[in-house]
Coordinates of C-alpha atoms in Angstrom, one line a residue:
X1 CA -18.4 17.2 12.5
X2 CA -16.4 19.0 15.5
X3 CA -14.2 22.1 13.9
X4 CA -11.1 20.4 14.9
X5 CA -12.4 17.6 12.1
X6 CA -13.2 20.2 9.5
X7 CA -10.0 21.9 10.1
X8 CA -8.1 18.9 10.3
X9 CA -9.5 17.5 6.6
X10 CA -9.2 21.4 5.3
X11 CA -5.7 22.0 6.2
X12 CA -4.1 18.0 4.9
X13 CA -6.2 18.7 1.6
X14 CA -3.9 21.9 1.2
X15 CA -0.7 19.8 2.1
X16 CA -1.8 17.4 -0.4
X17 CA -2.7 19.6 -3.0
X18 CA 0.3 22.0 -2.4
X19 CA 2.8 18.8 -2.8
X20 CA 0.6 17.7 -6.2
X21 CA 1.7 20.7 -7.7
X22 CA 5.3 21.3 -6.2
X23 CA 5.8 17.4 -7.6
X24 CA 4.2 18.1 -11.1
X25 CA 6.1 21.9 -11.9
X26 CA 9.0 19.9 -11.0
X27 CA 8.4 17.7 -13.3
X28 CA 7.5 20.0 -15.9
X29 CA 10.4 22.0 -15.5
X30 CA 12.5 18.7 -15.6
X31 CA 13.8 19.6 -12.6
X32 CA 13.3 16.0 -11.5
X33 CA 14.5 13.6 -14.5
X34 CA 12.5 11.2 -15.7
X35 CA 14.4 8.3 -13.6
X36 CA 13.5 10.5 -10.3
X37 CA 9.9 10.4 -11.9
X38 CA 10.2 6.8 -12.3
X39 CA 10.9 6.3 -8.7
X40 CA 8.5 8.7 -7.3
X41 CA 5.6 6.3 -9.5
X42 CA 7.2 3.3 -7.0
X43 CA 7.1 5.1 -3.9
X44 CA 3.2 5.5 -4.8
X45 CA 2.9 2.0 -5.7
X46 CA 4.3 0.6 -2.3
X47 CA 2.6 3.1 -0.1
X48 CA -0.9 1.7 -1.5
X49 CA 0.8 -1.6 -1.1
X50 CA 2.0 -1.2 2.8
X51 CA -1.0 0.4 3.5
X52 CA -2.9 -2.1 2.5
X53 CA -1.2 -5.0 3.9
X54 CA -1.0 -3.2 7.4
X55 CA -4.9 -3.7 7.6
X56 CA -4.2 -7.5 7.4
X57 CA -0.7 -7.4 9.4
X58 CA -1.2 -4.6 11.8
X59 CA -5.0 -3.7 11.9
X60 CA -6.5 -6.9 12.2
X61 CA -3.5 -8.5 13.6
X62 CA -2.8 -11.5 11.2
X63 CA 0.5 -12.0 9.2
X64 CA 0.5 -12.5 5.8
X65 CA 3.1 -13.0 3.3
X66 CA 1.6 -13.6 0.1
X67 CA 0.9 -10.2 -0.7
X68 CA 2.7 -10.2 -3.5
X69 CA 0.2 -12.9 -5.3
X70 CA -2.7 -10.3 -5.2
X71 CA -1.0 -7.7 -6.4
X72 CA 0.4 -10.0 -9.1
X73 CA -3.8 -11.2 -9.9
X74 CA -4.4 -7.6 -10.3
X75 CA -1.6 -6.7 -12.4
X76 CA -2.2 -9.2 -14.9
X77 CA -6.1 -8.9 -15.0
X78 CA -5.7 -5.0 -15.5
X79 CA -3.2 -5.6 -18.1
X80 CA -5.3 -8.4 -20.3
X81 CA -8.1 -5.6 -20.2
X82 CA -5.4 -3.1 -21.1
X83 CA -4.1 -5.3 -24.2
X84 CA -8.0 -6.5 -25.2
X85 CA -8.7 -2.8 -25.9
X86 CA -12.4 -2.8 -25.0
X87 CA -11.8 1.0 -23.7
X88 CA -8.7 3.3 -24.7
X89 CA -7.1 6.2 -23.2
X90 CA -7.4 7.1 -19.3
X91 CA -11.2 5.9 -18.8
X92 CA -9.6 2.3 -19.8
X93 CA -6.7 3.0 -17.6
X94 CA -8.8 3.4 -14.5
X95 CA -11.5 0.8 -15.6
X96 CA -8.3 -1.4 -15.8
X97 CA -7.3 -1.0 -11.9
X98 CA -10.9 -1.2 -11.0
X99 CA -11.1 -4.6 -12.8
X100 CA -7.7 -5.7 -11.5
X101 CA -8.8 -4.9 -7.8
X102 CA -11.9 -6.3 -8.1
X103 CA -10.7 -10.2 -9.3
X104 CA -8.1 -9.5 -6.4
X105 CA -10.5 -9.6 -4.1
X106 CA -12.3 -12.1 -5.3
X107 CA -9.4 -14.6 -4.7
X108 CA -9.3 -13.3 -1.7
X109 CA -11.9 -14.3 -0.6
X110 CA -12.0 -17.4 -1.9
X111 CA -8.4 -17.7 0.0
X112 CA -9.3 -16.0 3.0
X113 CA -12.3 -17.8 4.2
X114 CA -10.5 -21.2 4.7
X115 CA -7.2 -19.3 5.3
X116 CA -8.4 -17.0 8.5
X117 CA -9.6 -20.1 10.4
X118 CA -5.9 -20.3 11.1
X119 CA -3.4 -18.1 13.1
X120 CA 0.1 -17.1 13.2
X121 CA 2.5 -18.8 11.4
X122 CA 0.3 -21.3 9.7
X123 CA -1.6 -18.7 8.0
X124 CA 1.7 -17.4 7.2
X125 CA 2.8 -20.8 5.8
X126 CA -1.2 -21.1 4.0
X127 CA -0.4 -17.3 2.1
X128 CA 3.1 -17.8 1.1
X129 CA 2.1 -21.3 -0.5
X130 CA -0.8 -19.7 -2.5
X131 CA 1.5 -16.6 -3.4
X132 CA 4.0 -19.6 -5.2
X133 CA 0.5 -21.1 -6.3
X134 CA -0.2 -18.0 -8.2
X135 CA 3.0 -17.8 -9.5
X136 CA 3.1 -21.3 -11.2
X137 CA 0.1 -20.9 -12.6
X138 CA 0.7 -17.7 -14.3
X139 CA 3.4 -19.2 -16.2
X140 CA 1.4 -22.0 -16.8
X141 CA -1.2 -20.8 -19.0
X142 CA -0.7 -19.2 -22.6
X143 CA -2.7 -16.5 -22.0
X144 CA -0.3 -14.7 -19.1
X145 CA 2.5 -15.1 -21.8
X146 CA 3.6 -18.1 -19.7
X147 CA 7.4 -17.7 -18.7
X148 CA 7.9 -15.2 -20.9
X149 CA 5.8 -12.8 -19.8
X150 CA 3.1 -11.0 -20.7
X151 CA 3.6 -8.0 -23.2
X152 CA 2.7 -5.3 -25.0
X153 CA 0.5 -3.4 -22.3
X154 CA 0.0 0.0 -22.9
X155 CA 2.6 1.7 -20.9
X156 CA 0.8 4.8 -18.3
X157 CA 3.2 6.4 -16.1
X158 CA 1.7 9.4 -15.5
X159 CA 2.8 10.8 -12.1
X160 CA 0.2 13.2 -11.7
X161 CA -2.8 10.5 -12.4
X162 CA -0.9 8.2 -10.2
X163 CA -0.6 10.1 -7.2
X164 CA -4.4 11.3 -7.4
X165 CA -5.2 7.5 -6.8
X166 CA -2.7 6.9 -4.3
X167 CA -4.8 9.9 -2.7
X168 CA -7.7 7.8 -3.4
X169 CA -6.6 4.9 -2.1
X170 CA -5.0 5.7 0.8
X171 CA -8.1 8.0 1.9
X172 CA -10.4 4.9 1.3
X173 CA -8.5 2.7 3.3
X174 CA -8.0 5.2 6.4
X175 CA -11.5 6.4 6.3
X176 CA -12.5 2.3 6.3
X177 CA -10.3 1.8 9.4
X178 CA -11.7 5.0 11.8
X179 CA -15.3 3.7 10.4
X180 CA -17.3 1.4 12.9
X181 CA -15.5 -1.5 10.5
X182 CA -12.8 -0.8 11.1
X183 CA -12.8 -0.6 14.8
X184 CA -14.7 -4.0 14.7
X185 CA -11.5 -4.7 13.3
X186 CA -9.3 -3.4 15.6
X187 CA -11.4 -5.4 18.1
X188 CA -10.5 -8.8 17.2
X189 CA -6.2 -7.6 16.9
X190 CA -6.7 -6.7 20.3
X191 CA -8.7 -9.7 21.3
X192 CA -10.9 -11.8 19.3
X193 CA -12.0 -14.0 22.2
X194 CA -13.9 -11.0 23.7
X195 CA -15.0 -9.8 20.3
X196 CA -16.7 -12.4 19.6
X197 CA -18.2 -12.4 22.8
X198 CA -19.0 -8.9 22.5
X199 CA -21.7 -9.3 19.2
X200 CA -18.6 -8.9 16.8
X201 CA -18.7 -11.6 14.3
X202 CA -15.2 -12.6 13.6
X203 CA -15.3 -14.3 10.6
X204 CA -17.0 -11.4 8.7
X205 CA -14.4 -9.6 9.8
X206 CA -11.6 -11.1 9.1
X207 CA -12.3 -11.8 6.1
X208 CA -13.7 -8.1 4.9
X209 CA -10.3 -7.1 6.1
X210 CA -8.3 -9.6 3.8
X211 CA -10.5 -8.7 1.1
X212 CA -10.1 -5.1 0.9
X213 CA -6.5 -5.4 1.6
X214 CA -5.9 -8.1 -1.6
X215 CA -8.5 -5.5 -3.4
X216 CA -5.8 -2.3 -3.0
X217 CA -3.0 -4.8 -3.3
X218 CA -4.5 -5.6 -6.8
X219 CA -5.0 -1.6 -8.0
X220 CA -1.2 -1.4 -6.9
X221 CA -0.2 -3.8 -9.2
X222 CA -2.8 -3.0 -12.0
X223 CA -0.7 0.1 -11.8
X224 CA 3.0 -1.9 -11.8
X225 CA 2.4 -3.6 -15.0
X226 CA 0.5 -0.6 -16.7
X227 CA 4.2 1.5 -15.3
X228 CA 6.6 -1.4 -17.0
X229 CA 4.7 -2.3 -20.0
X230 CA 5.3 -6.1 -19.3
X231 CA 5.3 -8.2 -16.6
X232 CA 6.7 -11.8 -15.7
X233 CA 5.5 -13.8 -12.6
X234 CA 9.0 -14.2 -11.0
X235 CA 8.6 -10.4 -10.5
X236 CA 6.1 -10.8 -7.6
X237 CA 7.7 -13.9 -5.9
X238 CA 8.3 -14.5 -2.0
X239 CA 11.2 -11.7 -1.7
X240 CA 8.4 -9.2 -3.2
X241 CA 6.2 -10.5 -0.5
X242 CA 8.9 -9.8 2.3
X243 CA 9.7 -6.5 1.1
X244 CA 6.3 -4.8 1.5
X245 CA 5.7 -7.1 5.0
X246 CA 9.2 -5.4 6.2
X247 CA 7.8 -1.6 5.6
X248 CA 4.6 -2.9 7.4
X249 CA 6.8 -3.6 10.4
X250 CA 9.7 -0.8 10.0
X251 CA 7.1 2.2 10.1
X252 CA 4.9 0.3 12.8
X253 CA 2.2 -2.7 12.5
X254 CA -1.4 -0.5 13.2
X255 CA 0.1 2.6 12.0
X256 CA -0.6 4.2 8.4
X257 CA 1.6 7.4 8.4
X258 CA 4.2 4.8 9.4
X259 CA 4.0 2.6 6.4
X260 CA 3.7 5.7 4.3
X261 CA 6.9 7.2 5.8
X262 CA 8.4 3.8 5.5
X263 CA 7.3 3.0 2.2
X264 CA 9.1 6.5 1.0
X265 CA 12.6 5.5 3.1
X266 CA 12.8 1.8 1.8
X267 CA 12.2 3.1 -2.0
X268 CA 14.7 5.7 -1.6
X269 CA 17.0 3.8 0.5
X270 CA 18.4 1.1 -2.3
X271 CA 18.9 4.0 -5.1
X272 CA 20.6 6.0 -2.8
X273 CA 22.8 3.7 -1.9
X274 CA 23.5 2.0 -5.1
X275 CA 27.0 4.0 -5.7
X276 CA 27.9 1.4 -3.1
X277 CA 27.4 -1.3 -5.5
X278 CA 27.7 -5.0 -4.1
X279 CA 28.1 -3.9 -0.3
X280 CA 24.2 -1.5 -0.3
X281 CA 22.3 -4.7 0.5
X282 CA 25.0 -5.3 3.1
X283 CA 24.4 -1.4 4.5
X284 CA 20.5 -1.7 3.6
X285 CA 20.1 -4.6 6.3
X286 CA 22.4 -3.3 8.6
X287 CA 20.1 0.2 8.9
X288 CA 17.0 -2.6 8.9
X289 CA 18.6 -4.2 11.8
X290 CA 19.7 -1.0 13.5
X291 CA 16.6 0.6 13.2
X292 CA 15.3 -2.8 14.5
X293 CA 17.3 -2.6 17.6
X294 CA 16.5 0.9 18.8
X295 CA 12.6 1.1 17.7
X296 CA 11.4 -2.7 17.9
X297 CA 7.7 -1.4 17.3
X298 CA 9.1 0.4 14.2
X299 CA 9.8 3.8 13.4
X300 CA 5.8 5.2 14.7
X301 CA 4.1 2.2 16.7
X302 CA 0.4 1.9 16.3
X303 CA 0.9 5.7 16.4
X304 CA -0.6 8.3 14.0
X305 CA 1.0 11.6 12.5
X306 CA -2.2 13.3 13.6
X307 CA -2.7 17.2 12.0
X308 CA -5.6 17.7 14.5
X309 CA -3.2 18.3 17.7
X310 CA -1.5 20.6 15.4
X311 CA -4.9 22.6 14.8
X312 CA -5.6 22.5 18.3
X313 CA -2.2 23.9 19.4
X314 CA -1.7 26.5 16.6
X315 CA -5.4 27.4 15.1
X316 CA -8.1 27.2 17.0
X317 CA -6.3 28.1 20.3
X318 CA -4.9 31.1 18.5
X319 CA -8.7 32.1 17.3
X320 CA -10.5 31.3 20.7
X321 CA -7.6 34.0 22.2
X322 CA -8.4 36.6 19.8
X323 CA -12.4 35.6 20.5
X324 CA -11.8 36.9 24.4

């Protein structure tokens, strides 16, 4: 590992850790109320949830809009654990989102295999159909509490637990994506024909890429229905869906500091503006569509907020000048 690298992973694990406990004495103090709490926990749940749909959407080039069905398979198989009680406290927490990712990718594999044979809008059309499919089914059967819901989960909104796997899971997918995998990956957005043609096989491909993205979509929402305490299937219907594909594209389709930053602004965004009452969905789109207008490949591109130029620029140069 070059020592812009180990600098690099050195100085974000400070950020990181510095922000962890700026967030949590704030807390602690009550500085930020318990409804700012509460809305910190979603900004952590849709940045696992854009970032993992922009390996489907903007990684591996493929839109998808039935993201909202895996996360609802993994919220309601991390909260039937939760309720059965086989293991309390935080080890049953975590086994819980483990669990719910897991049968989230499952299905999607079982959806992704016939699914990725097709492109563009008909694999749009395939994902929101099973994303309604989900839905009806959940409030089909007893044991998701049918139309009612499901409740009675043990409630965990711990901040500080939640933002360590966000960490996690964010690291996970961003580490998958500069792997050798992930490039393979990368290969077929850019072109699959030469890919293929290259060794790469395709179909592996696209479908690990589905996979791990419904896996991550399924911790998200393991941790949704452990935040609420119940959960209903109209919750994760097609408007869900569109929501998390729409930070995707605002912060940049190939980018993950983009969905991260845009994941933040669109959670913020409707709270802030709710003092405007009926008109902030008005003002919400027209900020969409403005920001639309000026930066049509969203607010970063396929670009990355990259702290290595900034260790270049300000560290190493700095020590190679005191060296001579």
């Amino acid at each position: 590992m070059d020592k812009t690298k180990k600098w690099s992973y050195l100085l974000t694990f400070i950020l990181v850790t510095i922000l962890f406990f700026v967030l949590t004495g704030l807390i602690n103090a009550r500085i930020i109320s318990r409804y700012q709490s509460s809305i910190m926990i979603l900004i952590c749940i849709n940045i696992i949830l854009a970032v993992s749909l922009n390996i489907t959407v903007g990684c591996l080039g493929q839109i998808t809009i039935g993201h909202a069905g895996f996360m609802s398979v993994g919220a309601y198989a991390a909260a039937l654990f939760s309720k059965a009680g086989f293991v309390d406290g935080l080890p049953g927490y975590i086994l819980a989102l483990i669990i719910g990712g897991i049968i989230a990718g499952i299905i999607g594999i079982i959806i992704g295999i016939p699914a990725l044979r097709l492109n563009g809008d008909y694999l749009a059309i395939i994902t929101l159909a099973f994303g309604e499919i989900i839905r009806v089914l959940i409030e089909y059967f007893d044991f998701t509490g049918g139309a009612q819901g499901l409740r009675g989960i043990p409630r965990f909104n711990n901040f500080s637990i939640i933002y360590i796997i966000m960490i996690a899971c964010v690291m996970m997918m961003y580490s998958l994506m500069t792997s050798r995998h992930g490039r393979a990956i990368l290969s077929i957005r850019d072109d699959e024909i030469a890919s293929g043609a290259s060794g790469v096989n395709t179909t592996y491909y696209k479908t690990f890429a589905f996979t791990v993205s419904a896996v991550f979509a399924g911790i998200a929402g393991g941790i949704y229905g452990h935040n609420l305490g119940i959960l209903g299937a109209r919750q994760f219907d097609f408007n869900y869906s569109i929501n998390i594909l729409v930070m995707v594209v605002l912060g940049g389709m190939g980018s993950f500091t983009g969905s991260i930053l845009s994941a933040i602004v669109l959670t913020i965004l409707p709270e802030v503006l709710r003092e405007f009452s009926d008109y902030r969905m008005i003002v919400y789109s027209l900020l969409l569509i403005l920001t639309m207008i000026f930066r049509p490949t969203g607010l970063l591109g396929r670009k990355e907020f990259q702290i290595s130029k900034l260790v270049n620029k300000f560290i190493l140069k700095k020590k190679e000048g005191t060296n001579e």
